Amino acid sequence: MIRSSFTLIVYALIHPYVTAGQPLGTPDPDYIEYPYGEPPSEAEVELGKKLFFDPRLSVNESQSCATCHNPDLGFSDGVKFSFGANGKKLERHTPHLYNLAWNVIFAWDGRDMTLEEQALGPIESKAEMGMSLTILPQRLGSIPGYKKLFKEVYNSEEITAELVTQAIAAFERTIISNNSPFDKYIAGDKNAMSPAAIRGLELFKGKARCTECHDGENFTDNSFHNLGIKGDDPGRAKIINDDSLFGAFKTPGLRNIALSPPYMHDGSKATLEEVMEFYNRGGDGAKNTSNVIKPLNLTKQEIYDLVAFMGALTDPVIIERPSLP
């Protein structure tokens, strides 16, 4: 089924993105708010999966979405900064893709209001995949296998960039993590987490004040904060033309966070221990640092316990790479 851009625009406008104060919990796939009012078909998801892994979506056929969002590396890439198809280094660390089905605003700076927009951005970005949206439909249309699949899924003789990103977003909404030791623990299995992780959970909610930003079922308030990382990246300020948000970036979800080092928007923290040490000292004093960032006075043991808890959010999503047309 072909869904209209108008539907996506309405969905983006009515969907609030600040969700601070939500209790920790387990996301339920039965309660995904699909922008089109119904879940995608299995055929649409499979088409999106093929497109996600296909390097022919980049200008020189060298990179796919999965090049940077590698399922073997926690749907990130394991490096501080990736390189675009043109060989130039990107300016921000690649975020993971877990549980985007419940996300309500996308990218480090929140420039995308829908998952479809987020899927399209890297494809046409000259810094990333660099693909012309005029050439993309022509290239895919010249591949008999894709022509057949788009006809079967969308009943359309024409392949468009909009349909490409609709299919990719359909696949990305199936990348769901909700059966970690933490989920089993809160469901009643008190042996699912280690004693250190249990202590870490209490610190996470209490002394360490993590839930001021990392709350809800996916451990994010979907909002933007300057954490005190020094640098000249304007972040959210550039998107909404508000200098008070200079250096503010979206709170990342923490599902499977142990699988996707390094951390922060600039990849400046190699390990979760380094992340916690950064927060423990109250950031690094950058201008406009959020007032939620304050020294925590955590002991070494408490830092280890917090890291143990974040490890208990691990529920790897196994994705088999598809055969391509």
PDB file of C-alpha atoms in Angstrom:
ATOM      1  CA  MET A   1       0.000   0.000   0.000  1.00  0.00           C
ATOM      2  CA  ILE A   2       1.273   3.463  -0.877  1.00  0.00           C
ATOM      3  CA  ARG A   3       0.958   5.953   1.964  1.00  0.00           C
ATOM      4  CA  SER A   4       0.902   9.669   1.337  1.00  0.00           C
ATOM      5  CA  SER A   5       3.388  12.284   2.473  1.00  0.00           C
ATOM      6  CA  PHE A   6       0.421  14.170   3.926  1.00  0.00           C
ATOM      7  CA  THR A   7      -0.207  11.282   6.328  1.00  0.00           C
ATOM      8  CA  LEU A   8       3.381  11.470   7.529  1.00  0.00           C
ATOM      9  CA  ILE A   9       3.218  15.240   7.981  1.00  0.00           C
ATOM     10  CA  VAL A  10       0.065  14.994  10.096  1.00  0.00           C
ATOM     11  CA  TYR A  11       1.641  12.185  12.153  1.00  0.00           C
ATOM     12  CA  ALA A  12       4.737  14.293  12.808  1.00  0.00           C
ATOM     13  CA  LEU A  13       2.706  17.344  13.821  1.00  0.00           C
ATOM     14  CA  ILE A  14       0.440  15.599  16.310  1.00  0.00           C
ATOM     15  CA  HIS A  15       3.126  13.394  17.882  1.00  0.00           C
ATOM     16  CA  PRO A  16       4.791  15.128  20.872  1.00  0.00           C
ATOM     17  CA  TYR A  17       8.476  14.424  21.310  1.00  0.00           C
ATOM     18  CA  VAL A  18       9.268  15.332  24.899  1.00  0.00           C
ATOM     19  CA  THR A  19       8.440  12.362  27.131  1.00  0.00           C
ATOM     20  CA  ALA A  20      10.309  13.197  30.345  1.00  0.00           C
ATOM     21  CA  GLY A  21       9.108  11.597  33.554  1.00  0.00           C
ATOM     22  CA  GLN A  22       7.985   8.277  32.073  1.00  0.00           C
ATOM     23  CA  PRO A  23       8.559   5.167  34.225  1.00  0.00           C
ATOM     24  CA  LEU A  24      11.067   2.552  33.123  1.00  0.00           C
ATOM     25  CA  GLY A  25       9.452  -0.418  31.474  1.00  0.00           C
ATOM     26  CA  THR A  26       9.316  -2.837  28.550  1.00  0.00           C
ATOM     27  CA  PRO A  27       8.160  -1.702  25.092  1.00  0.00           C
ATOM     28  CA  ASP A  28       5.218  -3.668  23.706  1.00  0.00           C
ATOM     29  CA  PRO A  29       5.132  -4.304  19.925  1.00  0.00           C
ATOM     30  CA  ASP A  30       1.335  -4.347  20.121  1.00  0.00           C
ATOM     31  CA  TYR A  31       1.446  -0.634  20.931  1.00  0.00           C
ATOM     32  CA  ILE A  32       3.473   0.796  18.080  1.00  0.00           C
ATOM     33  CA  GLU A  33       1.868   3.949  16.684  1.00  0.00           C
ATOM     34  CA  TYR A  34       2.309   3.364  12.976  1.00  0.00           C
ATOM     35  CA  PRO A  35       2.148   6.631  11.030  1.00  0.00           C
ATOM     36  CA  TYR A  36      -0.161   4.987   8.502  1.00  0.00           C
ATOM     37  CA  GLY A  37      -2.534   3.455  11.037  1.00  0.00           C
ATOM     38  CA  GLU A  38      -1.562  -0.142  10.339  1.00  0.00           C
ATOM     39  CA  PRO A  39       1.595  -2.268  10.470  1.00  0.00           C
ATOM     40  CA  PRO A  40       3.492  -2.955   7.251  1.00  0.00           C
ATOM     41  CA  SER A  41       3.136  -6.269   5.468  1.00  0.00           C
ATOM     42  CA  GLU A  42       5.868  -8.896   5.731  1.00  0.00           C
ATOM     43  CA  ALA A  43       6.614  -8.297   2.061  1.00  0.00           C
ATOM     44  CA  GLU A  44       7.139  -4.568   2.664  1.00  0.00           C
ATOM     45  CA  VAL A  45       9.460  -5.273   5.601  1.00  0.00           C
ATOM     46  CA  GLU A  46      11.472  -7.748   3.516  1.00  0.00           C
ATOM     47  CA  LEU A  47      11.768  -5.219   0.679  1.00  0.00           C
ATOM     48  CA  GLY A  48      12.960  -2.610   3.154  1.00  0.00           C
ATOM     49  CA  LYS A  49      15.501  -5.045   4.554  1.00  0.00           C
ATOM     50  CA  LYS A  50      16.962  -5.666   1.100  1.00  0.00           C
ATOM     51  CA  LEU A  51      17.198  -1.934   0.452  1.00  0.00           C
ATOM     52  CA  PHE A  52      18.806  -1.367   3.875  1.00  0.00           C
ATOM     53  CA  PHE A  53      21.638  -3.753   2.991  1.00  0.00           C
ATOM     54  CA  ASP A  54      22.042  -2.722  -0.668  1.00  0.00           C
ATOM     55  CA  PRO A  55      25.117  -0.587  -1.507  1.00  0.00           C
ATOM     56  CA  ARG A  56      23.512   0.410  -4.804  1.00  0.00           C
ATOM     57  CA  LEU A  57      21.603   3.060  -2.844  1.00  0.00           C
ATOM     58  CA  SER A  58      24.823   5.088  -2.646  1.00  0.00           C
ATOM     59  CA  VAL A  59      26.221   7.180  -5.481  1.00  0.00           C
ATOM     60  CA  ASN A  60      29.196   4.930  -6.198  1.00  0.00           C
ATOM     61  CA  GLU A  61      27.565   1.690  -5.031  1.00  0.00           C
ATOM     62  CA  SER A  62      30.058   1.431  -2.162  1.00  0.00           C
ATOM     63  CA  GLN A  63      27.858   1.864   0.911  1.00  0.00           C
ATOM     64  CA  SER A  64      24.528   0.694   2.236  1.00  0.00           C
ATOM     65  CA  CYS A  65      22.598   1.823   5.299  1.00  0.00           C
ATOM     66  CA  ALA A  66      24.107  -1.230   7.024  1.00  0.00           C
ATOM     67  CA  THR A  67      27.646  -0.010   6.368  1.00  0.00           C
ATOM     68  CA  CYS A  68      27.301   2.458   9.236  1.00  0.00           C
ATOM     69  CA  HIS A  69      24.376   0.767  11.006  1.00  0.00           C
ATOM     70  CA  ASN A  70      25.942  -2.674  11.168  1.00  0.00           C
ATOM     71  CA  PRO A  71      23.802  -5.246  13.023  1.00  0.00           C
ATOM     72  CA  ASP A  72      27.001  -7.026  14.081  1.00  0.00           C
ATOM     73  CA  LEU A  73      28.124  -3.847  15.864  1.00  0.00           C
ATOM     74  CA  GLY A  74      24.925  -2.934  17.667  1.00  0.00           C
ATOM     75  CA  PHE A  75      23.527  -1.198  14.561  1.00  0.00           C
ATOM     76  CA  SER A  76      26.343   1.330  14.854  1.00  0.00           C
ATOM     77  CA  ASP A  77      29.847   0.984  13.402  1.00  0.00           C
ATOM     78  CA  GLY A  78      32.305   0.712  16.275  1.00  0.00           C
ATOM     79  CA  VAL A  79      34.325   3.796  15.313  1.00  0.00           C
ATOM     80  CA  LYS A  80      34.331   7.409  16.452  1.00  0.00           C
ATOM     81  CA  PHE A  81      33.339   8.736  13.021  1.00  0.00           C
ATOM     82  CA  SER A  82      32.319   6.889   9.882  1.00  0.00           C
ATOM     83  CA  PHE A  83      33.297   7.832   6.347  1.00  0.00           C
ATOM     84  CA  GLY A  84      30.857   8.799   3.637  1.00  0.00           C
ATOM     85  CA  ALA A  85      30.787   7.297   0.145  1.00  0.00           C
ATOM     86  CA  ASN A  86      33.078  10.125  -0.956  1.00  0.00           C
ATOM     87  CA  GLY A  87      35.717   8.996   1.513  1.00  0.00           C
ATOM     88  CA  LYS A  88      35.386  11.992   3.808  1.00  0.00           C
ATOM     89  CA  LYS A  89      35.020  11.589   7.554  1.00  0.00           C
ATOM     90  CA  LEU A  90      31.594  12.395   9.003  1.00  0.00           C
ATOM     91  CA  GLU A  91      31.202  14.891  11.844  1.00  0.00           C
ATOM     92  CA  ARG A  92      29.069  12.876  14.290  1.00  0.00           C
ATOM     93  CA  HIS A  93      29.119   9.375  15.692  1.00  0.00           C
ATOM     94  CA  THR A  94      26.682   6.867  14.195  1.00  0.00           C
ATOM     95  CA  PRO A  95      23.790   6.188  16.621  1.00  0.00           C
ATOM     96  CA  HIS A  96      22.192   2.761  16.997  1.00  0.00           C
ATOM     97  CA  LEU A  97      18.766   1.917  15.535  1.00  0.00           C
ATOM     98  CA  TYR A  98      17.130  -0.124  18.295  1.00  0.00           C
ATOM     99  CA  ASN A  99      13.432   0.471  19.013  1.00  0.00           C
ATOM    100  CA  LEU A 100      12.989   3.361  16.598  1.00  0.00           C
ATOM    101  CA  ALA A 101       9.395   2.183  16.279  1.00  0.00           C
ATOM    102  CA  TRP A 102       8.718   4.120  19.498  1.00  0.00           C
ATOM    103  CA  ASN A 103      10.923   7.070  18.662  1.00  0.00           C
ATOM    104  CA  VAL A 104       9.250  10.409  17.994  1.00  0.00           C
ATOM    105  CA  ILE A 105      12.085  12.589  16.716  1.00  0.00           C
ATOM    106  CA  PHE A 106      15.244  11.518  14.916  1.00  0.00           C
ATOM    107  CA  ALA A 107      18.959  12.287  14.447  1.00  0.00           C
ATOM    108  CA  TRP A 108      21.316  13.788  17.019  1.00  0.00           C
ATOM    109  CA  ASP A 109      19.974  17.280  16.343  1.00  0.00           C
ATOM    110  CA  GLY A 110      16.326  16.290  15.821  1.00  0.00           C
ATOM    111  CA  ARG A 111      16.204  17.468  12.224  1.00  0.00           C
ATOM    112  CA  ASP A 112      13.917  14.595  11.188  1.00  0.00           C
ATOM    113  CA  MET A 113      10.356  14.289  12.469  1.00  0.00           C
ATOM    114  CA  THR A 114       9.617  10.837  11.026  1.00  0.00           C
ATOM    115  CA  LEU A 115      11.536   7.630  10.513  1.00  0.00           C
ATOM    116  CA  GLU A 116      10.929   7.991   6.778  1.00  0.00           C
ATOM    117  CA  GLU A 117      12.696  11.364   6.792  1.00  0.00           C
ATOM    118  CA  GLN A 118      15.557   9.852   8.749  1.00  0.00           C
ATOM    119  CA  ALA A 119      15.912   7.029   6.218  1.00  0.00           C
ATOM    120  CA  LEU A 120      15.990   9.458   3.311  1.00  0.00           C
ATOM    121  CA  GLY A 121      18.485  11.919   4.784  1.00  0.00           C
ATOM    122  CA  PRO A 122      21.674   9.803   4.636  1.00  0.00           C
ATOM    123  CA  ILE A 123      20.830   8.493   1.163  1.00  0.00           C
ATOM    124  CA  GLU A 124      20.736  11.944  -0.445  1.00  0.00           C
ATOM    125  CA  SER A 125      23.302  13.613   1.833  1.00  0.00           C
ATOM    126  CA  LYS A 126      26.457  14.464  -0.134  1.00  0.00           C
ATOM    127  CA  ALA A 127      28.473  13.819   3.017  1.00  0.00           C
ATOM    128  CA  GLU A 128      27.046  10.309   3.421  1.00  0.00           C
ATOM    129  CA  MET A 129      25.680   8.138   0.595  1.00  0.00           C
ATOM    130  CA  GLY A 130      25.472  11.018  -1.883  1.00  0.00           C
ATOM    131  CA  MET A 131      22.720   9.540  -4.062  1.00  0.00           C
ATOM    132  CA  SER A 132      20.633  11.699  -6.388  1.00  0.00           C
ATOM    133  CA  LEU A 133      16.928  11.147  -5.778  1.00  0.00           C
ATOM    134  CA  THR A 134      16.445  11.436  -9.530  1.00  0.00           C
ATOM    135  CA  ILE A 135      18.932   8.691 -10.303  1.00  0.00           C
ATOM    136  CA  LEU A 136      17.920   6.379  -7.442  1.00  0.00           C
ATOM    137  CA  PRO A 137      14.510   5.351  -8.901  1.00  0.00           C
ATOM    138  CA  GLN A 138      16.089   4.864 -12.312  1.00  0.00           C
ATOM    139  CA  ARG A 139      18.849   2.668 -10.899  1.00  0.00           C
ATOM    140  CA  LEU A 140      16.479   0.490  -8.893  1.00  0.00           C
ATOM    141  CA  GLY A 141      13.980   0.393 -11.757  1.00  0.00           C
ATOM    142  CA  SER A 142      16.643  -1.086 -14.008  1.00  0.00           C
ATOM    143  CA  ILE A 143      16.915  -4.104 -11.683  1.00  0.00           C
ATOM    144  CA  PRO A 144      14.188  -6.624 -12.632  1.00  0.00           C
ATOM    145  CA  GLY A 145      14.052  -8.100  -9.124  1.00  0.00           C
ATOM    146  CA  TYR A 146      13.323  -4.720  -7.530  1.00  0.00           C
ATOM    147  CA  LYS A 147      10.807  -3.797 -10.217  1.00  0.00           C
ATOM    148  CA  LYS A 148       8.924  -7.011  -9.421  1.00  0.00           C
ATOM    149  CA  LEU A 149       9.094  -6.485  -5.647  1.00  0.00           C
ATOM    150  CA  PHE A 150       7.867  -2.874  -5.749  1.00  0.00           C
ATOM    151  CA  LYS A 151       5.002  -3.975  -7.990  1.00  0.00           C
ATOM    152  CA  GLU A 152       4.050  -6.747  -5.562  1.00  0.00           C
ATOM    153  CA  VAL A 153       4.310  -4.589  -2.420  1.00  0.00           C
ATOM    154  CA  TYR A 154       2.939  -1.255  -3.638  1.00  0.00           C
ATOM    155  CA  ASN A 155       1.053  -2.209  -6.821  1.00  0.00           C
ATOM    156  CA  SER A 156       3.033   0.507  -8.551  1.00  0.00           C
ATOM    157  CA  GLU A 157       4.887   0.400 -11.835  1.00  0.00           C
ATOM    158  CA  GLU A 158       6.926   3.382 -10.676  1.00  0.00           C
ATOM    159  CA  ILE A 159       9.707   3.220  -8.088  1.00  0.00           C
ATOM    160  CA  THR A 160      10.048   6.485  -6.175  1.00  0.00           C
ATOM    161  CA  ALA A 161      12.361   7.736  -3.447  1.00  0.00           C
ATOM    162  CA  GLU A 162       9.307   8.021  -1.198  1.00  0.00           C
ATOM    163  CA  LEU A 163       8.517   4.322  -1.616  1.00  0.00           C
ATOM    164  CA  VAL A 164      12.158   3.397  -1.032  1.00  0.00           C
ATOM    165  CA  THR A 165      12.252   5.183   2.309  1.00  0.00           C
ATOM    166  CA  GLN A 166       8.786   3.923   3.239  1.00  0.00           C
ATOM    167  CA  ALA A 167      10.074   0.361   2.841  1.00  0.00           C
ATOM    168  CA  ILE A 168      13.324   1.016   4.731  1.00  0.00           C
ATOM    169  CA  ALA A 169      11.389   2.598   7.616  1.00  0.00           C
ATOM    170  CA  ALA A 170       9.055  -0.415   7.680  1.00  0.00           C
ATOM    171  CA  PHE A 171      12.075  -2.674   8.163  1.00  0.00           C
ATOM    172  CA  GLU A 172      13.683  -0.405  10.761  1.00  0.00           C
ATOM    173  CA  ARG A 173      10.522  -0.513  12.883  1.00  0.00           C
ATOM    174  CA  THR A 174      11.067  -4.258  13.271  1.00  0.00           C
ATOM    175  CA  ILE A 175      14.472  -3.816  14.957  1.00  0.00           C
ATOM    176  CA  ILE A 176      13.042  -4.362  18.423  1.00  0.00           C
ATOM    177  CA  SER A 177      14.825  -5.147  21.671  1.00  0.00           C
ATOM    178  CA  ASN A 178      12.549  -5.915  24.644  1.00  0.00           C
ATOM    179  CA  ASN A 179      13.722  -9.157  26.253  1.00  0.00           C
ATOM    180  CA  SER A 180      16.861  -8.140  28.114  1.00  0.00           C
ATOM    181  CA  PRO A 181      17.744  -9.298  31.651  1.00  0.00           C
ATOM    182  CA  PHE A 182      16.244  -5.999  32.840  1.00  0.00           C
ATOM    183  CA  ASP A 183      12.925  -6.794  31.144  1.00  0.00           C
ATOM    184  CA  LYS A 184      12.882 -10.256  32.685  1.00  0.00           C
ATOM    185  CA  TYR A 185      13.728  -8.772  36.081  1.00  0.00           C
ATOM    186  CA  ILE A 186      10.877  -6.277  36.110  1.00  0.00           C
ATOM    187  CA  ALA A 187       8.560  -9.023  34.838  1.00  0.00           C
ATOM    188  CA  GLY A 188       9.248 -10.926  38.052  1.00  0.00           C
ATOM    189  CA  ASP A 189      12.397 -12.993  37.499  1.00  0.00           C
ATOM    190  CA  LYS A 190      14.531 -11.618  40.338  1.00  0.00           C
ATOM    191  CA  ASN A 191      17.473 -13.791  39.265  1.00  0.00           C
ATOM    192  CA  ALA A 192      17.616 -12.299  35.771  1.00  0.00           C
ATOM    193  CA  MET A 193      20.006  -9.510  36.804  1.00  0.00           C
ATOM    194  CA  SER A 194      23.216  -9.795  38.794  1.00  0.00           C
ATOM    195  CA  PRO A 195      23.444  -8.197  42.258  1.00  0.00           C
ATOM    196  CA  ALA A 196      25.673  -5.492  40.747  1.00  0.00           C
ATOM    197  CA  ALA A 197      23.083  -4.724  38.056  1.00  0.00           C
ATOM    198  CA  ILE A 198      20.304  -4.560  40.661  1.00  0.00           C
ATOM    199  CA  ARG A 199      22.360  -2.087  42.678  1.00  0.00           C
ATOM    200  CA  GLY A 200      23.018  -0.204  39.451  1.00  0.00           C
ATOM    201  CA  LEU A 201      19.300   0.034  38.711  1.00  0.00           C
ATOM    202  CA  GLU A 202      18.690   1.684  42.076  1.00  0.00           C
ATOM    203  CA  LEU A 203      21.558   4.108  41.449  1.00  0.00           C
ATOM    204  CA  PHE A 204      20.235   4.773  37.934  1.00  0.00           C
ATOM    205  CA  LYS A 205      16.880   5.830  39.368  1.00  0.00           C
ATOM    206  CA  GLY A 206      18.346   7.553  42.429  1.00  0.00           C
ATOM    207  CA  LYS A 207      21.763   8.925  43.270  1.00  0.00           C
ATOM    208  CA  ALA A 208      23.079   8.938  39.685  1.00  0.00           C
ATOM    209  CA  ARG A 209      19.944  10.801  38.475  1.00  0.00           C
ATOM    210  CA  CYS A 210      20.079   9.061  35.100  1.00  0.00           C
ATOM    211  CA  THR A 211      16.295   8.945  34.710  1.00  0.00           C
ATOM    212  CA  GLU A 212      16.142  12.732  34.503  1.00  0.00           C
ATOM    213  CA  CYS A 213      16.926  12.159  30.821  1.00  0.00           C
ATOM    214  CA  HIS A 214      17.072   8.379  30.267  1.00  0.00           C
ATOM    215  CA  ASP A 215      13.535   7.408  31.208  1.00  0.00           C
ATOM    216  CA  GLY A 216      10.605   5.493  29.734  1.00  0.00           C
ATOM    217  CA  GLU A 217      10.620   2.113  28.020  1.00  0.00           C
ATOM    218  CA  ASN A 218      13.558   3.002  25.793  1.00  0.00           C
ATOM    219  CA  PHE A 219      15.514   5.069  28.296  1.00  0.00           C
ATOM    220  CA  THR A 220      15.230   8.412  26.502  1.00  0.00           C
ATOM    221  CA  ASP A 221      13.185  11.550  27.068  1.00  0.00           C
ATOM    222  CA  ASN A 222      13.361  12.320  23.326  1.00  0.00           C
ATOM    223  CA  SER A 223      14.621  15.765  24.183  1.00  0.00           C
ATOM    224  CA  PHE A 224      17.869  17.722  23.855  1.00  0.00           C
ATOM    225  CA  HIS A 225      20.560  18.575  26.392  1.00  0.00           C
ATOM    226  CA  ASN A 226      24.017  20.099  26.412  1.00  0.00           C
ATOM    227  CA  LEU A 227      25.998  17.614  28.478  1.00  0.00           C
ATOM    228  CA  GLY A 228      29.072  19.762  28.912  1.00  0.00           C
ATOM    229  CA  ILE A 229      31.123  18.298  26.060  1.00  0.00           C
ATOM    230  CA  LYS A 230      33.391  20.988  24.657  1.00  0.00           C
ATOM    231  CA  GLY A 231      33.272  21.594  20.913  1.00  0.00           C
ATOM    232  CA  ASP A 232      31.939  23.826  18.163  1.00  0.00           C
ATOM    233  CA  ASP A 233      29.076  21.629  16.909  1.00  0.00           C
ATOM    234  CA  PRO A 234      25.888  23.723  17.365  1.00  0.00           C
ATOM    235  CA  GLY A 235      23.607  20.675  17.573  1.00  0.00           C
ATOM    236  CA  ARG A 236      19.943  21.479  18.155  1.00  0.00           C
ATOM    237  CA  ALA A 237      20.588  25.244  18.063  1.00  0.00           C
ATOM    238  CA  LYS A 238      21.139  25.192  14.301  1.00  0.00           C
ATOM    239  CA  ILE A 239      17.884  23.339  13.616  1.00  0.00           C
ATOM    240  CA  ILE A 240      15.579  25.651  15.570  1.00  0.00           C
ATOM    241  CA  ASN A 241      17.717  28.807  15.503  1.00  0.00           C
ATOM    242  CA  ASP A 242      17.998  29.016  19.289  1.00  0.00           C
ATOM    243  CA  ASP A 243      21.455  29.786  20.663  1.00  0.00           C
ATOM    244  CA  SER A 244      20.424  28.649  24.132  1.00  0.00           C
ATOM    245  CA  LEU A 245      20.548  25.081  22.772  1.00  0.00           C
ATOM    246  CA  PHE A 246      24.055  25.377  21.336  1.00  0.00           C
ATOM    247  CA  GLY A 247      25.751  22.031  21.846  1.00  0.00           C
ATOM    248  CA  ALA A 248      22.516  20.275  22.817  1.00  0.00           C
ATOM    249  CA  PHE A 249      21.885  16.828  21.362  1.00  0.00           C
ATOM    250  CA  LYS A 250      19.131  14.254  21.578  1.00  0.00           C
ATOM    251  CA  THR A 251      19.186  11.831  24.498  1.00  0.00           C
ATOM    252  CA  PRO A 252      20.061   8.423  23.016  1.00  0.00           C
ATOM    253  CA  GLY A 253      18.087   5.366  24.035  1.00  0.00           C
ATOM    254  CA  LEU A 254      20.073   2.867  26.095  1.00  0.00           C
ATOM    255  CA  ARG A 255      18.717  -0.423  24.786  1.00  0.00           C
ATOM    256  CA  ASN A 256      21.718  -2.602  23.800  1.00  0.00           C
ATOM    257  CA  ILE A 257      23.988   0.337  24.576  1.00  0.00           C
ATOM    258  CA  ALA A 258      26.814  -2.015  25.592  1.00  0.00           C
ATOM    259  CA  LEU A 259      26.983  -3.215  21.955  1.00  0.00           C
ATOM    260  CA  SER A 260      27.626   0.151  20.309  1.00  0.00           C
ATOM    261  CA  PRO A 261      30.746   1.906  21.618  1.00  0.00           C
ATOM    262  CA  PRO A 262      32.113   4.539  21.398  1.00  0.00           C
ATOM    263  CA  TYR A 263      29.634   6.985  22.929  1.00  0.00           C
ATOM    264  CA  MET A 264      28.310  10.560  22.803  1.00  0.00           C
ATOM    265  CA  HIS A 265      27.474  12.533  19.644  1.00  0.00           C
ATOM    266  CA  ASP A 266      31.188  12.990  18.977  1.00  0.00           C
ATOM    267  CA  GLY A 267      32.257   9.447  19.867  1.00  0.00           C
ATOM    268  CA  SER A 268      34.578  10.899  22.484  1.00  0.00           C
ATOM    269  CA  LYS A 269      33.977   8.268  25.175  1.00  0.00           C
ATOM    270  CA  ALA A 270      35.388   4.832  24.383  1.00  0.00           C
ATOM    271  CA  THR A 271      33.606   2.891  27.121  1.00  0.00           C
ATOM    272  CA  LEU A 272      30.574   3.105  29.382  1.00  0.00           C
ATOM    273  CA  GLU A 273      32.966   3.532  32.297  1.00  0.00           C
ATOM    274  CA  GLU A 274      34.315   6.677  30.622  1.00  0.00           C
ATOM    275  CA  VAL A 275      30.763   7.913  30.103  1.00  0.00           C
ATOM    276  CA  MET A 276      29.959   7.473  33.789  1.00  0.00           C
ATOM    277  CA  GLU A 277      33.208   9.114  34.882  1.00  0.00           C
ATOM    278  CA  PHE A 278      32.305  12.086  32.670  1.00  0.00           C
ATOM    279  CA  TYR A 279      28.888  12.414  34.303  1.00  0.00           C
ATOM    280  CA  ASN A 280      30.383  11.838  37.733  1.00  0.00           C
ATOM    281  CA  ARG A 281      32.580  14.916  37.425  1.00  0.00           C
ATOM    282  CA  GLY A 282      29.654  16.986  36.120  1.00  0.00           C
ATOM    283  CA  GLY A 283      30.738  17.187  32.488  1.00  0.00           C
ATOM    284  CA  ASP A 284      33.659  19.180  31.140  1.00  0.00           C
ATOM    285  CA  GLY A 285      32.314  22.682  31.633  1.00  0.00           C
ATOM    286  CA  ALA A 286      31.193  23.580  28.121  1.00  0.00           C
ATOM    287  CA  LYS A 287      29.182  26.767  27.669  1.00  0.00           C
ATOM    288  CA  ASN A 288      25.410  26.262  27.958  1.00  0.00           C
ATOM    289  CA  THR A 289      25.774  23.023  29.903  1.00  0.00           C
ATOM    290  CA  SER A 290      22.339  21.834  31.008  1.00  0.00           C
ATOM    291  CA  ASN A 291      21.453  22.378  34.659  1.00  0.00           C
ATOM    292  CA  VAL A 292      20.732  18.641  34.973  1.00  0.00           C
ATOM    293  CA  ILE A 293      24.461  17.978  34.659  1.00  0.00           C
ATOM    294  CA  LYS A 294      26.020  18.135  38.121  1.00  0.00           C
ATOM    295  CA  PRO A 295      28.778  16.226  39.959  1.00  0.00           C
ATOM    296  CA  LEU A 296      27.380  12.939  41.256  1.00  0.00           C
ATOM    297  CA  ASN A 297      29.957  11.916  43.876  1.00  0.00           C
ATOM    298  CA  LEU A 298      29.767   8.284  42.831  1.00  0.00           C
ATOM    299  CA  THR A 299      32.300   5.772  44.127  1.00  0.00           C
ATOM    300  CA  LYS A 300      34.219   3.476  41.792  1.00  0.00           C
ATOM    301  CA  GLN A 301      32.005   0.595  42.889  1.00  0.00           C
ATOM    302  CA  GLU A 302      28.880   2.593  42.112  1.00  0.00           C
ATOM    303  CA  ILE A 303      30.197   3.377  38.641  1.00  0.00           C
ATOM    304  CA  TYR A 304      30.835  -0.333  38.064  1.00  0.00           C
ATOM    305  CA  ASP A 305      27.326  -1.144  39.285  1.00  0.00           C
ATOM    306  CA  LEU A 306      25.797   1.392  36.888  1.00  0.00           C
ATOM    307  CA  VAL A 307      27.742  -0.087  34.000  1.00  0.00           C
ATOM    308  CA  ALA A 308      26.564  -3.557  35.065  1.00  0.00           C
ATOM    309  CA  PHE A 309      22.980  -2.323  34.923  1.00  0.00           C
ATOM    310  CA  MET A 310      23.441  -0.859  31.444  1.00  0.00           C
ATOM    311  CA  GLY A 311      24.872  -4.212  30.407  1.00  0.00           C
ATOM    312  CA  ALA A 312      21.627  -5.789  31.642  1.00  0.00           C
ATOM    313  CA  LEU A 313      19.788  -3.825  28.927  1.00  0.00           C
ATOM    314  CA  THR A 314      21.371  -6.100  26.319  1.00  0.00           C
ATOM    315  CA  ASP A 315      19.074  -8.141  24.094  1.00  0.00           C
ATOM    316  CA  PRO A 316      20.845  -8.636  20.753  1.00  0.00           C
ATOM    317  CA  VAL A 317      18.643  -8.481  17.680  1.00  0.00           C
ATOM    318  CA  ILE A 318      19.692 -11.183  15.220  1.00  0.00           C
ATOM    319  CA  ILE A 319      19.337 -10.029  11.630  1.00  0.00           C
ATOM    320  CA  GLU A 320      20.238 -12.346   8.770  1.00  0.00           C
ATOM    321  CA  ARG A 321      21.607 -10.496   5.778  1.00  0.00           C
ATOM    322  CA  PRO A 322      19.260 -10.861   2.805  1.00  0.00           C
ATOM    323  CA  SER A 323      19.993 -11.896  -0.743  1.00  0.00           C
ATOM    324  CA  LEU A 324      19.784  -8.892  -3.061  1.00  0.00           C
ATOM    325  CA  PRO A 325      18.004  -8.698  -6.436  1.00  0.00           C
TER     326      PRO A 325
END
